[in-house]
mmCIF file of C-alpha atoms (C1' of nucleotides) in Angstrom:
data_model
loop_
_atom_site.group_PDB
_atom_site.id
_atom_site.type_symbol
_atom_site.label_atom_id
_atom_site.label_comp_id
_atom_site.label_asym_id
_atom_site.label_seq_id
_atom_site.Cartn_x
_atom_site.Cartn_y
_atom_site.Cartn_z
ATOM 1 C CA MET H 1 -24.059 -39.942 -3.437
ATOM 2 C CA GLU H 2 -21.593 -40.332 -0.576
ATOM 3 C CA HIS H 3 -18.859 -42.395 -2.165
ATOM 4 C CA MET H 4 -16.296 -42.013 0.584
ATOM 5 C CA PRO H 5 -16.364 -41.877 4.347
ATOM 6 C CA PRO H 6 -16.313 -38.222 5.361
ATOM 7 C CA ARG H 7 -12.735 -37.069 5.906
ATOM 8 C CA ALA H 8 -13.592 -35.132 8.979
ATOM 9 C CA ASP H 9 -16.648 -34.631 11.084
ATOM 10 C CA HIS H 10 -18.482 -31.379 11.209
ATOM 11 C CA LEU H 11 -16.921 -30.194 14.451
ATOM 12 C CA THR H 12 -13.404 -30.754 13.175
ATOM 13 C CA ARG H 13 -14.117 -28.894 9.956
ATOM 14 C CA GLU H 14 -15.490 -26.031 11.966
ATOM 15 C CA VAL H 15 -12.366 -25.820 14.098
ATOM 16 C CA VAL H 16 -10.151 -26.055 11.035
ATOM 17 C CA GLU H 17 -12.039 -23.203 9.462
ATOM 18 C CA LEU H 18 -11.662 -21.088 12.588
ATOM 19 C CA ILE H 19 -7.953 -21.761 12.643
ATOM 20 C CA GLY H 20 -7.865 -20.638 9.037
ATOM 21 C CA GLU H 21 -9.424 -17.371 10.119
ATOM 22 C CA VAL H 22 -6.956 -16.935 12.933
ATOM 23 C CA VAL H 23 -4.128 -17.534 10.493
ATOM 24 C CA ALA H 24 -5.515 -15.039 8.002
ATOM 25 C CA ARG H 25 -5.970 -12.373 10.622
ATOM 26 C CA TYR H 26 -2.563 -12.998 12.132
ATOM 27 C CA TYR H 27 -0.821 -12.551 8.806
ATOM 28 C CA GLU H 28 -2.837 -9.521 7.921
ATOM 29 C CA GLU H 29 -2.004 -7.774 11.150
ATOM 30 C CA TYR H 30 1.593 -8.841 11.036
ATOM 31 C CA ASP H 31 2.126 -7.408 7.575
ATOM 32 C CA GLU H 32 0.233 -4.293 8.527
ATOM 33 C CA ALA H 33 2.406 -3.727 11.577
ATOM 34 C CA ALA H 34 5.528 -4.368 9.500
ATOM 35 C CA ALA H 35 4.351 -1.953 6.809
ATOM 36 C CA LYS H 36 4.037 0.777 9.440
ATOM 37 C CA HIS H 37 7.802 0.597 9.714
ATOM 38 C CA SER H 38 8.246 0.196 5.951
ATOM 39 C CA LEU H 39 9.233 -3.419 6.338
ATOM 40 C CA THR H 40 7.951 -6.433 4.458
ATOM 41 C CA GLY H 41 6.779 -9.477 6.367
ATOM 42 C CA ALA H 42 9.980 -11.387 5.674
ATOM 43 C CA GLN H 43 12.156 -8.469 6.740
ATOM 44 C CA ALA H 44 10.201 -8.035 9.957
ATOM 45 C CA ARG H 45 10.547 -11.709 10.801
ATOM 46 C CA VAL H 46 14.300 -11.651 10.288
ATOM 47 C CA LEU H 47 14.739 -8.423 12.203
ATOM 48 C CA GLY H 48 12.777 -9.956 15.048
ATOM 49 C CA LEU H 49 15.093 -12.947 15.079
ATOM 50 C CA LEU H 50 18.184 -10.771 15.145
ATOM 51 C CA SER H 51 16.934 -8.321 17.739
ATOM 52 C CA SER H 52 17.718 -10.689 20.557
ATOM 53 C CA GLU H 53 20.806 -12.349 19.185
ATOM 54 C CA ALA H 54 23.195 -12.078 16.248
ATOM 55 C CA MET H 55 23.395 -15.208 14.159
ATOM 56 C CA PRO H 56 25.007 -16.702 11.055
ATOM 57 C CA MET H 57 23.106 -16.432 7.808
ATOM 58 C CA ARG H 58 22.841 -20.184 7.688
ATOM 59 C CA ARG H 59 20.884 -20.302 10.906
ATOM 60 C CA ILE H 60 18.468 -17.667 9.687
ATOM 61 C CA ALA H 61 17.796 -19.785 6.623
ATOM 62 C CA ARG H 62 17.045 -22.787 8.795
ATOM 63 C CA LYS H 63 14.693 -20.779 10.977
ATOM 64 C CA LEU H 64 12.886 -19.431 7.935
ATOM 65 C CA LYS H 65 12.965 -22.801 6.213
ATOM 66 C CA CYS H 66 14.323 -21.306 3.040
ATOM 67 C CA GLU H 67 17.495 -21.397 0.974
ATOM 68 C CA PRO H 68 20.508 -19.483 2.239
ATOM 69 C CA SER H 69 20.733 -17.616 -1.049
ATOM 70 C CA ASN H 70 17.398 -16.077 -0.218
ATOM 71 C CA VAL H 71 18.605 -14.789 3.128
ATOM 72 C CA THR H 72 21.424 -12.954 1.407
ATOM 73 C CA GLY H 73 18.896 -10.717 -0.326
ATOM 74 C CA ILE H 74 16.793 -10.066 2.753
ATOM 75 C CA ILE H 75 19.831 -9.116 4.810
ATOM 76 C CA ASP H 76 21.103 -6.980 1.927
ATOM 77 C CA ARG H 77 17.948 -4.915 2.046
ATOM 78 C CA LEU H 78 17.955 -4.636 5.823
ATOM 79 C CA GLU H 79 21.611 -3.655 5.742
ATOM 80 C CA THR H 80 20.992 -0.969 3.127
ATOM 81 C CA ARG H 81 18.519 0.572 5.531
ATOM 82 C CA GLY H 82 20.953 0.430 8.404
ATOM 83 C CA LEU H 83 18.902 -1.943 10.527
ATOM 84 C CA VAL H 84 21.300 -4.846 10.346
ATOM 85 C CA GLU H 85 25.015 -5.263 9.771
ATOM 86 C CA ARG H 86 27.240 -8.154 8.778
ATOM 87 C CA LYS H 87 30.130 -8.968 11.064
ATOM 88 C CA PRO H 88 32.834 -11.575 10.741
ATOM 89 C CA ASP H 89 32.669 -14.537 13.060
ATOM 90 C CA PRO H 90 35.986 -14.620 14.941
ATOM 91 C CA ALA H 91 35.741 -18.387 15.323
ATOM 92 C CA ASP H 92 35.120 -19.228 11.662
ATOM 93 C CA ARG H 93 36.102 -16.952 8.856
ATOM 94 C CA ARG H 94 33.623 -18.432 6.441
ATOM 95 C CA VAL H 95 30.719 -17.294 8.550
ATOM 96 C CA LYS H 96 29.074 -13.901 8.474
ATOM 97 C CA LEU H 97 27.074 -12.955 11.510
ATOM 98 C CA ALA H 98 24.015 -10.837 10.908
ATOM 99 C CA ALA H 99 23.460 -8.492 13.838
ATOM 100 C CA ALA H 100 20.773 -5.894 14.462
ATOM 101 C CA THR H 101 22.112 -2.360 14.789
ATOM 102 C CA GLU H 102 20.953 -0.052 17.534
ATOM 103 C CA ASP H 103 18.421 1.324 15.074
ATOM 104 C CA GLY H 104 17.375 -2.186 14.168
ATOM 105 C CA ARG H 105 16.766 -3.146 17.774
ATOM 106 C CA ARG H 106 14.720 -0.011 18.290
ATOM 107 C CA THR H 107 12.594 -0.776 15.242
ATOM 108 C CA ALA H 108 12.153 -4.378 16.338
ATOM 109 C CA ALA H 109 10.931 -3.242 19.743
ATOM 110 C CA LEU H 110 8.387 -0.882 18.186
ATOM 111 C CA LEU H 111 7.242 -3.671 15.936
ATOM 112 C CA ARG H 112 6.798 -6.038 18.851
ATOM 113 C CA ASP H 113 4.681 -3.481 20.638
ATOM 114 C CA SER H 114 2.475 -2.939 17.581
ATOM 115 C CA LEU H 115 1.979 -6.661 17.414
ATOM 116 C CA ASP H 116 1.079 -6.986 21.049
ATOM 117 C CA PHE H 117 -1.531 -4.379 20.447
ATOM 118 C CA ALA H 118 -2.740 -6.015 17.271
ATOM 119 C CA ARG H 119 -3.060 -9.350 18.950
ATOM 120 C CA GLU H 120 -5.265 -8.026 21.665
ATOM 121 C CA PRO H 121 -8.292 -10.069 20.650
ATOM 122 C CA LEU H 122 -7.014 -12.278 23.426
ATOM 123 C CA GLY H 123 -8.297 -9.618 25.778
ATOM 124 C CA GLU H 124 -11.710 -11.111 25.183
ATOM 125 C CA LEU H 125 -10.743 -14.129 27.207
ATOM 126 C CA SER H 126 -10.447 -14.505 30.948
ATOM 127 C CA ASP H 127 -7.324 -15.855 32.601
ATOM 128 C CA ASP H 128 -8.845 -19.270 33.012
ATOM 129 C CA GLU H 129 -9.885 -19.370 29.403
ATOM 130 C CA ARG H 130 -6.465 -18.342 28.208
ATOM 131 C CA THR H 131 -4.959 -21.111 30.272
ATOM 132 C CA THR H 132 -7.349 -23.603 28.715
ATOM 133 C CA LEU H 133 -6.592 -22.275 25.252
ATOM 134 C CA ARG H 134 -2.870 -22.505 25.889
ATOM 135 C CA ASP H 135 -3.121 -26.116 27.000
ATOM 136 C CA LEU H 136 -5.305 -27.120 24.076
ATOM 137 C CA LEU H 137 -2.968 -25.504 21.577
ATOM 138 C CA LYS H 138 0.004 -27.161 23.191
ATOM 139 C CA ARG H 139 -1.625 -30.564 22.934
ATOM 140 C CA MET H 140 -2.687 -29.867 19.381
ATOM 141 C CA LEU H 141 0.845 -28.976 18.418
ATOM 142 C CA GLY H 142 1.896 -32.288 19.804
ATOM 143 C CA GLY H 143 3.874 -31.411 22.898
ATOM 144 C CA MET G 1 13.730 0.464 34.713
ATOM 145 C CA GLU G 2 10.103 -0.287 33.861
ATOM 146 C CA HIS G 3 9.041 2.841 32.058
ATOM 147 C CA MET G 4 5.788 1.437 30.721
ATOM 148 C CA PRO G 5 3.178 -0.944 31.988
ATOM 149 C CA PRO G 6 3.953 -4.393 30.605
ATOM 150 C CA ARG G 7 2.184 -4.887 27.287
ATOM 151 C CA ALA G 8 1.055 -8.349 28.057
ATOM 152 C CA ASP G 9 1.337 -10.762 30.929
ATOM 153 C CA HIS G 10 3.270 -13.956 30.688
ATOM 154 C CA LEU G 11 0.262 -16.143 29.964
ATOM 155 C CA THR G 12 -0.838 -13.961 27.072
ATOM 156 C CA ARG G 13 2.613 -13.950 25.546
ATOM 157 C CA GLU G 14 2.680 -17.698 25.796
ATOM 158 C CA VAL G 15 -0.617 -18.046 23.990
ATOM 159 C CA VAL G 16 0.481 -15.581 21.344
ATOM 160 C CA GLU G 17 3.608 -17.584 20.776
ATOM 161 C CA LEU G 18 1.622 -20.797 20.430
ATOM 162 C CA ILE G 19 -0.660 -19.156 17.910
ATOM 163 C CA GLY G 20 2.454 -18.125 16.036
ATOM 164 C CA GLU G 21 3.448 -21.760 15.880
ATOM 165 C CA VAL G 22 0.031 -22.825 14.690
ATOM 166 C CA VAL G 23 0.204 -20.203 11.963
ATOM 167 C CA ALA G 24 3.675 -21.310 10.890
ATOM 168 C CA ARG G 25 2.695 -24.931 10.724
ATOM 169 C CA TYR G 26 -0.534 -24.186 8.903
ATOM 170 C CA TYR G 27 1.270 -22.252 6.177
ATOM 171 C CA GLU G 28 3.968 -24.830 5.871
ATOM 172 C CA GLU G 29 1.504 -27.636 5.365
ATOM 173 C CA TYR G 30 -0.662 -25.599 3.065
ATOM 174 C CA ASP G 31 2.223 -24.802 0.749
ATOM 175 C CA GLU G 32 3.421 -28.358 0.920
ATOM 176 C CA ALA G 33 0.022 -29.706 -0.068
ATOM 177 C CA ALA G 34 -0.194 -27.158 -2.866
ATOM 178 C CA ALA G 35 3.281 -28.060 -4.102
ATOM 179 C CA LYS G 36 2.194 -31.679 -4.408
ATOM 180 C CA HIS G 37 -0.091 -30.520 -7.193
ATOM 181 C CA SER G 38 2.529 -28.117 -8.580
ATOM 182 C CA LEU G 39 0.626 -25.113 -7.327
ATOM 183 C CA THR G 40 1.900 -22.153 -5.385
ATOM 184 C CA GLY G 41 0.111 -21.033 -2.244
ATOM 185 C CA ALA G 42 -1.605 -18.158 -3.997
ATOM 186 C CA GLN G 43 -2.752 -20.341 -6.868
ATOM 187 C CA ALA G 44 -4.122 -22.962 -4.489
ATOM 188 C CA ARG G 45 -6.054 -20.341 -2.571
ATOM 189 C CA VAL G 46 -7.640 -18.942 -5.726
ATOM 190 C CA LEU G 47 -8.430 -22.363 -7.112
ATOM 191 C CA GLY G 48 -10.098 -23.208 -3.812
ATOM 192 C CA LEU G 49 -12.235 -20.099 -4.066
ATOM 193 C CA LEU G 50 -13.289 -20.911 -7.612
ATOM 194 C CA SER G 51 -13.947 -24.597 -7.042
ATOM 195 C CA SER G 52 -17.308 -23.904 -5.478
ATOM 196 C CA GLU G 53 -18.343 -20.900 -7.518
ATOM 197 C CA ALA G 54 -17.208 -18.870 -10.523
ATOM 198 C CA MET G 55 -16.605 -15.244 -9.747
ATOM 199 C CA PRO G 56 -15.456 -11.946 -11.272
ATOM 200 C CA MET G 57 -11.785 -11.092 -10.992
ATOM 201 C CA ARG G 58 -12.686 -8.110 -8.892
ATOM 202 C CA ARG G 59 -14.214 -10.269 -6.221
ATOM 203 C CA ILE G 60 -11.176 -12.512 -6.083
ATOM 204 C CA ALA G 61 -9.035 -9.456 -5.476
ATOM 205 C CA ARG G 62 -11.236 -8.395 -2.606
ATOM 206 C CA LYS G 63 -11.117 -11.870 -1.066
ATOM 207 C CA LEU G 64 -7.350 -11.944 -1.362
ATOM 208 C CA LYS G 65 -7.026 -8.337 -0.239
ATOM 209 C CA CYS G 66 -4.815 -7.482 -3.153
ATOM 210 C CA GLU G 67 -4.884 -5.355 -6.279
ATOM 211 C CA PRO G 68 -6.914 -6.600 -9.246
ATOM 212 C CA SER G 69 -3.866 -6.353 -11.475
ATOM 213 C CA ASN G 70 -2.299 -9.047 -9.359
ATOM 214 C CA VAL G 71 -5.191 -11.416 -9.874
ATOM 215 C CA THR G 72 -4.780 -11.119 -13.639
ATOM 216 C CA GLY G 73 -1.404 -12.824 -13.371
ATOM 217 C CA ILE G 74 -2.525 -15.574 -11.030
ATOM 218 C CA ILE G 75 -5.484 -16.443 -13.224
ATOM 219 C CA ASP G 76 -3.243 -16.272 -16.301
ATOM 220 C CA ARG G 77 -1.045 -18.972 -14.851
ATOM 221 C CA LEU G 78 -3.958 -21.136 -13.748
ATOM 222 C CA GLU G 79 -5.548 -20.732 -17.162
ATOM 223 C CA THR G 80 -2.343 -21.752 -18.929
ATOM 224 C CA ARG G 81 -2.480 -24.979 -16.974
ATOM 225 C CA GLY G 82 -6.089 -25.573 -17.867
ATOM 226 C CA LEU G 83 -7.372 -25.401 -14.299
ATOM 227 C CA VAL G 84 -9.383 -22.241 -14.746
ATOM 228 C CA GLU G 85 -11.018 -20.441 -17.647
ATOM 229 C CA ARG G 86 -12.268 -16.937 -18.224
ATOM 230 C CA LYS G 87 -15.861 -16.565 -19.326
ATOM 231 C CA PRO G 88 -17.808 -13.471 -20.214
ATOM 232 C CA ASP G 89 -20.436 -12.327 -17.777
ATOM 233 C CA PRO G 90 -23.694 -12.218 -19.748
ATOM 234 C CA ALA G 91 -25.006 -9.464 -17.501
ATOM 235 C CA ASP G 92 -22.034 -7.104 -17.808
ATOM 236 C CA ARG G 93 -19.613 -7.217 -20.684
ATOM 237 C CA ARG G 94 -16.873 -5.517 -18.704
ATOM 238 C CA VAL G 95 -16.689 -8.413 -16.304
ATOM 239 C CA LYS G 96 -14.723 -11.591 -16.806
ATOM 240 C CA LEU G 97 -15.767 -14.533 -14.708
ATOM 241 C CA ALA G 98 -13.054 -16.880 -13.591
ATOM 242 C CA ALA G 99 -14.379 -20.429 -13.386
ATOM 243 C CA ALA G 100 -12.673 -23.662 -12.419
ATOM 244 C CA THR G 101 -12.606 -26.242 -15.195
ATOM 245 C CA GLU G 102 -13.474 -29.865 -14.572
ATOM 246 C CA ASP G 103 -9.771 -30.496 -14.115
ATOM 247 C CA GLY G 104 -9.531 -27.543 -11.764
ATOM 248 C CA ARG G 105 -12.343 -28.810 -9.580
ATOM 249 C CA ARG G 106 -10.745 -32.222 -9.422
ATOM 250 C CA THR G 107 -7.422 -30.719 -8.376
ATOM 251 C CA ALA G 108 -9.130 -28.550 -5.790
ATOM 252 C CA ALA G 109 -10.833 -31.577 -4.277
ATOM 253 C CA LEU G 110 -7.559 -33.473 -4.027
ATOM 254 C CA LEU G 111 -5.996 -30.453 -2.423
ATOM 255 C CA ARG G 112 -8.748 -30.198 0.146
ATOM 256 C CA ASP G 113 -8.281 -33.829 1.055
ATOM 257 C CA SER G 114 -4.532 -33.402 1.474
ATOM 258 C CA LEU G 115 -5.237 -30.507 3.757
ATOM 259 C CA ASP G 116 -7.724 -32.412 5.865
ATOM 260 C CA PHE G 117 -5.117 -35.044 6.317
ATOM 261 C CA ALA G 118 -2.397 -32.527 7.040
ATOM 262 C CA ARG G 119 -4.499 -30.839 9.648
ATOM 263 C CA GLU G 120 -5.020 -33.988 11.617
ATOM 264 C CA PRO G 121 -3.171 -32.792 14.714
ATOM 265 C CA LEU G 122 -6.686 -32.078 15.861
ATOM 266 C CA GLY G 123 -7.018 -35.816 16.291
ATOM 267 C CA GLU G 124 -5.099 -35.341 19.521
ATOM 268 C CA LEU G 125 -8.125 -33.720 21.048
ATOM 269 C CA SER G 126 -11.315 -35.312 22.303
ATOM 270 C CA ASP G 127 -14.702 -34.136 21.129
ATOM 271 C CA ASP G 128 -15.254 -32.119 24.263
ATOM 272 C CA GLU G 129 -11.905 -30.466 23.891
ATOM 273 C CA ARG G 130 -12.530 -29.602 20.276
ATOM 274 C CA THR G 131 -15.805 -28.032 21.268
ATOM 275 C CA THR G 132 -14.042 -25.963 23.905
ATOM 276 C CA LEU G 133 -11.372 -24.965 21.433
ATOM 277 C CA ARG G 134 -13.962 -23.978 18.873
ATOM 278 C CA ASP G 135 -15.786 -21.783 21.344
ATOM 279 C CA LEU G 136 -12.627 -20.109 22.576
ATOM 280 C CA LEU G 137 -11.471 -19.376 19.043
ATOM 281 C CA LYS G 138 -14.862 -17.986 18.159
ATOM 282 C CA ARG G 139 -14.793 -15.655 21.126
ATOM 283 C CA MET G 140 -11.245 -14.661 20.351
ATOM 284 C CA LEU G 141 -12.164 -13.770 16.806
ATOM 285 C CA GLY G 142 -14.894 -11.623 18.232
ATOM 286 C CA GLY G 143 -17.945 -13.507 17.060
ATOM 287 C "C1'" DA L 1 -25.199 12.626 -25.453
ATOM 288 C "C1'" DG L 2 -21.361 13.369 -22.459
ATOM 289 C "C1'" DA L 3 -19.009 12.707 -18.211
ATOM 290 C "C1'" DA L 4 -17.883 9.858 -14.454
ATOM 291 C "C1'" DA L 5 -17.247 5.330 -12.672
ATOM 292 C "C1'" DA L 6 -16.246 0.382 -12.810
ATOM 293 C "C1'" DG L 7 -13.743 -3.877 -14.505
ATOM 294 C "C1'" DC L 8 -9.922 -5.796 -16.617
ATOM 295 C "C1'" DT L 9 -5.246 -5.695 -18.611
ATOM 296 C "C1'" DT L 10 -0.549 -4.052 -19.390
ATOM 297 C "C1'" DC L 11 3.648 -2.238 -17.850
ATOM 298 C "C1'" DA L 12 7.399 -0.841 -14.862
ATOM 299 C "C1'" DG L 13 9.519 -1.672 -10.539
ATOM 300 C "C1'" DG L 14 10.196 -4.281 -6.280
ATOM 301 C "C1'" DT L 15 10.524 -8.289 -3.036
ATOM 302 C "C1'" DA L 16 10.714 -13.213 -2.198
ATOM 303 C "C1'" DC L 17 12.072 -17.481 -3.472
ATOM 304 C "C1'" DT L 18 14.691 -21.641 -5.703
ATOM 305 C "C1'" DG L 19 18.544 -24.159 -7.674
ATOM 306 C "C1'" DA L 20 22.990 -24.178 -9.844
ATOM 307 C "C1'" DA L 21 27.554 -22.565 -9.948
ATOM 308 C "C1'" DA L 22 31.534 -20.281 -7.849
ATOM 309 C "C1'" DC L 23 34.546 -19.083 -4.094
ATOM 310 C "C1'" DA L 24 36.775 -19.174 0.367
ATOM 311 C "C1'" DA L 25 37.740 -21.416 4.589
ATOM 312 C "C1'" DC L 26 37.401 -25.381 7.408
ATOM 313 C "C1'" DC L 27 38.225 -30.210 8.312
ATOM 314 C "C1'" DA L 28 39.578 -35.153 7.504
ATOM 315 C "C1'" DT L 29 42.283 -38.872 6.095
ATOM 316 C "C1'" DG L 30 46.017 -40.963 4.371
ATOM 317 C "C1'" DC R 1 50.993 -31.929 5.191
ATOM 318 C "C1'" DA R 2 48.604 -32.287 1.082
ATOM 319 C "C1'" DT R 3 44.540 -33.071 -0.991
ATOM 320 C "C1'" DG R 4 40.011 -33.660 -1.290
ATOM 321 C "C1'" DG R 5 35.472 -33.288 0.666
ATOM 322 C "C1'" DT R 6 32.415 -30.324 3.296
ATOM 323 C "C1'" DT R 7 30.433 -25.974 4.869
ATOM 324 C "C1'" DG R 8 29.031 -20.933 4.601
ATOM 325 C "C1'" DT R 9 28.183 -17.349 1.711
ATOM 326 C "C1'" DT R 10 27.353 -15.035 -2.535
ATOM 327 C "C1'" DT R 11 26.051 -14.432 -7.469
ATOM 328 C "C1'" DC R 12 23.137 -15.391 -11.197
ATOM 329 C "C1'" DA R 13 19.170 -16.786 -13.940
ATOM 330 C "C1'" DG R 14 14.510 -17.668 -13.695
ATOM 331 C "C1'" DT R 15 9.723 -17.592 -11.657
ATOM 332 C "C1'" DA R 16 5.982 -15.894 -8.801
ATOM 333 C "C1'" DC R 17 3.781 -12.362 -6.323
ATOM 334 C "C1'" DC R 18 2.544 -7.778 -5.565
ATOM 335 C "C1'" DT R 19 1.706 -2.587 -6.135
ATOM 336 C "C1'" DG R 20 0.508 1.627 -8.539
ATOM 337 C "C1'" DA R 21 -0.165 4.087 -12.769
ATOM 338 C "C1'" DA R 22 -1.949 4.235 -17.353
ATOM 339 C "C1'" DG R 23 -5.043 2.613 -20.816
ATOM 340 C "C1'" DC R 24 -9.152 0.408 -22.879
ATOM 341 C "C1'" DT R 25 -13.972 -1.026 -22.884
ATOM 342 C "C1'" DT R 26 -18.406 -0.985 -21.048
ATOM 343 C "C1'" DT R 27 -21.795 0.719 -17.884
ATOM 344 C "C1'" DT R 28 -24.114 4.227 -15.251
ATOM 345 C "C1'" DC R 29 -25.369 8.746 -14.001
ATOM 346 C "C1'" DT R 30 -27.176 13.222 -15.158
#
DNA sequence: AGAAAAGCTTCAGGTACTGAAACAACCATG
DNA sequence: CATGGTTGTTTCAGTACCTGAAGCTTTTCT
């Protein structure tokens, strides 16, 4: 008894399911790589952000799409471990800049390398195929 | 000072970054859809699993790749809300089967529809392109 | 029967997250 | 300038998620 038009054709459902798998695997490998350095997923993400550039807590919250009060805790834990430090912003004394320490940058680099390795399923694809994939994903994300 | 061969060429990094975006958006929309029904991400995932088939707690834990003790809590909360119930397994009295209630199945169906709608960026692509995307993803996942 | 294994729960201990309340510092506007 | 609103951060209370260890019941192995 088909009481509604199908929401999505078979092909679309198939692609959606595959994307679901990609997402699952991505997260799994991300957390695994983070765990190798005794970091949680959230901590790894923040450390990655800070490795290239110090930034105010507020901006981290926006990037993570979460409340600023949450960032306080994450930075607290990273700071305890000496991977990040809080510095005053000379231009605005309300602001605290979170900056990766030398140790933090080193850890972030190791993490990035683990991830590159983990993401190597892309090795299956030729250059042409990767280009095609890139363009399709771009379009899909609504360039 | 290049002391190591580059981990990944520019194209690969670009694709990896795009996949990162897909993953971020997927999670965001998933949680959003779940929140519309006052469910957390984890609860929505479990309810989705159970909507098609009742299963032992143990199996849920394996699917979620987490400890069984964790599943106890998630099912507790779903059960409190009347979306899931625990039933004895007639074949093995140690086992408790988690089964979606009528209400649970209804909620799961609504959730699935929200997701289909949320995932509609695929509409950007033609049939041929979706086919190509499907095949590339399959290969990437190492079919 | 007795020992080992399997399935679930409970508990203690963390992390992640939100929303409200508090505080300091930065603007505006009158 | 003064004062009142806004912004950036933190603290706190409350919830969910998650692990690992310990405990209980039932099954399975020998």
